[in-house]
Amino acid sequence: MTAESKPGVGLFVTCLADLFRPTVAFAAARLLRAAGCTVTVPPAQSCCGQPAYNSGDARGARRIAKRVVEVFSPYDFTVAPSGSCAAIIREHYPALLGDDPGLREKSQRLARRTYELTTFLADVRNFTAVDAAFNCTATYHDSCAGLRECGIHRQPRRLLQQVRGLTLREMADSDVCCGFGGTFCVKYPDISARMAGDKAHAIAQSGADAVLGGDLGCLLNIAGRIKRGGGGARVFHVAEVLAGMKGAAIGEGEGEGGGAK
Amino acid sequence: MKAGNDAARAEILRAIRRALGRDGPLDPGIARALAARAAQPHPRPHYSAGLAQRFAQKLRAADGSVDFADNLAGIAARVDAYLARHKLGNTVALAPDRRLDRIPWPAHWQAERRNARPGDGVGITPAFAAVAETGSVALSASAQTPAALNLLPATHIVIVEEQQIVPYMEDVWQLLRAANHNPRALFFITGPSRTADIEQTLQLGAHGPTRFFVVVRR
Amino acid sequence: MRAAAQNNFPRRVQVALGNETLQRALGRARAGFQDKRRRAVGQVAEFERMRRAAKEIKNHTLTHLDFYLEKFADAVRANGGQVHWARTAGEARDIVVGICGAGGKKIAKGKTMVAEEIELNPALEKAGHEVTETDLGEYIVQLAGEAPSHIIAPAVHKTRGEVLELFARHHGAKKRGGDTAAIVAEARQVLREKFTGADIGITGANFLIAETGASVLVTNEGNGDLCSCLPPVHIVTAAIEKVLPTLEDLALFLRLLGRSATGQEISNYTTLYAGAKREGDADGPREFHLVLLDNGRSAMLGGEFRDMLRCIRCGACLNHCPVYGSIGGHAYDAVYSGPMGAVLTPLSAGLRVARDLPNACTLNGRCREVCPVDIPLPDLLRKHRMREFEQKLGGARGRLALVLWAFFALRPRLYQAAAGALLYLLKKTAGRRGALRKFPLAGGWTQSRDLPVPEGKTFLRRWARGER
Ligand code: SF4
């Protein structure tokens, strides 16, 4: 890679963004381009294998992982708008595929070159050209895998500081799980609901009118809980805000719009 | 009983060795190396305060009281003042230790050289050492220093010489090794007994002493 | 038997979540424990280095466990103590009952998780002895006829009012003040007689020191020391992984234990016990017995759960676990609860009966973050899930869903087609609404939260059509 040549990024869309909120992936692509990268979206992608992996289906997870390694190996970097998907690829693929001589090195190489979006922007690209405005008091939820496996904490906050009109206000226990946990939330709905309720409470207590985060799973969970009567904060993925592409908040219908504009 | 115990021992050790991928005891060379595994200095909290100062600060933070005296008479006076201040009477159980015998205890006390009895109000014991890092006193059990005196009296008073204060617990181990001493019981006590078992509310005087007072002779 | 009831986990969860007193108690405990630890750890620049060293020492000790155990046992004997090796819980029970001898003894017990693990109290009571727990929290749960709900704060689930009621019922109807000081004073008075009148004291050990043969006991109340020093017989029950090579190692672990458990730099009473009363000693037990328990640990050593043997039972993982914080210890219906319990219980009770425990976790990783010996608890829970999946222990529906998901995930075109259909359905149901209160098959989700409605078409489809 010469100084002029643009790094090629393979965008790992994540299945939740693909299904529920394409805007997040469009926003990620826009930000990556703004950060001087060429963005490719390999069409043969689907899921990182997390549901299988975390449910104990090692074989299924291994097969999916293999596929992801093949599909994303050609790019300089793989970037996902999700800390937990990035964490699986970075922290768990090498172990999962370690017994496969043909894939061991490839999976290690992919692991080294895979990033969550905000860490890639802030740490790898030193991106400071955020061009967005959002008049609100926002609070940030630290999703667990991103925080503890990818070390995501200051990067999104540093980027959000550049958004015009946005004030960050930390909630209590921003690092405590929201109760999503993939299949956990449907297998143990009562416990999950309690945890989501605690999170919604912390958000309401903070007085923020928007909640931002880097993982759609958590955000769908938080938004769903808030909609069911857990305060009035609007929920967005951090990429949408940074790219200036926020439309209706997560869980908000057309023309519904909450307090923060 | 004995045979059963030997069998259990052999079987547990065998199971451990199997789990570790060995079929017998460690190679004697390795075993010797392990036996000689140096008392390794591990990372530990660094601090810069002087020993006596750190000791007092940490013990006070653990709800203990500390006072300083310049000589033996001063110790007696400090303890007497403490008893008067807290209205603890003047009946005192003293460890039968010559370090305490040298102190000119007030004549109006009813001081008895003996082990503790249930219902004792005040017990006084000499320290083996004190640890500045945590504000702890180290007390060993022996003929002269009964263990129960550390536990039964409602107020426990410990007499410490300033040179006895060492920076870290590890320094107490060095003292023990130097004296080739392995006491039956070695207490590290840091403040009065306490519990937070009721609604996380700290309450002093759970089962052991309710008050803990140390006099350091400079 | 407790294990049989494991199947009722979802019910126990509901009961716990619906119990407002419990919820209040848990909320208070959570905040208290977390704040204290955070403050204590924050004051030591070396904490992470200490933690790494502790992990190394434990790993070192475990890889030479036979050597250090023999060394320790020899040292105990040299100190005038007796060592009893117990392969199983039953064997350990028999040994202790045997030492206690003819029925009718008064036994004062300090808190020991190993005694809970081997279900010692019922066995002693059956043999005709009177057993009194002396740790205030343990005493409270004993009066209530319950099991501890937390490894270091056994009565953390009880409120002051509940304790007052218990005391009134068991200590007789005298007038009592309602504050914590009065409760503690009352317990102190009642238990004093138990200490001084005991024939036998039983305690656990936080650490065993191979170098000197010492059993190390850590408490804040001083009750363990009273059990150890006053009765003529002292029995220590400890598991084989408690051994540490040297006193220097002990110093490191004490620093980590206090800070991790209660946010203290050191617990108030930390005592090293080395054998029975010696010639000329002013006091101390005439007999000193040490019961060394295996109970499945040597098997763990050789398997994929070896890391768990580093555990020092500090309770930090419980205190920081949002699941434990929501449901409390009793919902686990096992000796050990929280993350460490969710790893240990399937190993002792069997994965079939305890299969919920490794699954009732979001794998959020907070437990590992605070664990002073860096046990990869989420990874170990995931390993249980893998064994479960292999043995087909989970529900058929969940399994089918996984298989289907993997099937589609490996076939992107089919996946897109199926996704398109699903999105169409969702969108149609929702109309202009942004979230649904109900959707077929999504009951687990929608019973307590709305389901945000997807935007419409999938991203991949829109991107392929040139949208940017
Ligand atoms: S697993 Fe770690 S945090 Fe949990 S009790 Fe054991 S040592 Fe403490």
Short mmCIF file of C-alpha atoms in Angstrom, two decimals, chain A residues 52 57 60 63-64, chain C residues 389 396-411:
data_model
loop_
_atom_site.label_atom_id
_atom_site.label_comp_id
_atom_site.label_asym_id
_atom_site.label_seq_id
_atom_site.Cartn_x
_atom_site.Cartn_y
_atom_site.Cartn_z
CA ALA A 52 -24.22 -20.91 16.54
CA ASP A 57 -22.95 -25.40 17.90
CA GLY A 60 -22.03 -24.86 12.55
CA ARG A 63 -18.52 -23.78 8.86
CA ILE A 64 -19.77 -20.24 8.86
CA PHE C 389 -25.25 -29.22 22.05
CA ALA C 396 -35.50 -29.36 20.08
CA ARG C 397 -36.95 -26.04 18.95
CA GLY C 398 -33.85 -24.06 19.76
CA ARG C 399 -31.74 -26.68 18.05
CA LEU C 400 -33.85 -26.58 14.92
CA ALA C 401 -33.64 -22.80 14.81
CA LEU C 402 -29.86 -22.99 14.99
CA VAL C 403 -29.60 -25.58 12.31
CA LEU C 404 -31.88 -23.56 10.04
CA TRP C 405 -29.93 -20.40 10.72
CA ALA C 406 -26.63 -22.08 9.87
CA PHE C 407 -28.21 -23.55 6.75
CA PHE C 408 -29.29 -20.15 5.46
CA ALA C 409 -26.15 -18.40 6.61
CA LEU C 410 -24.12 -20.67 4.38
CA ARG C 411 -26.39 -20.02 1.37
#
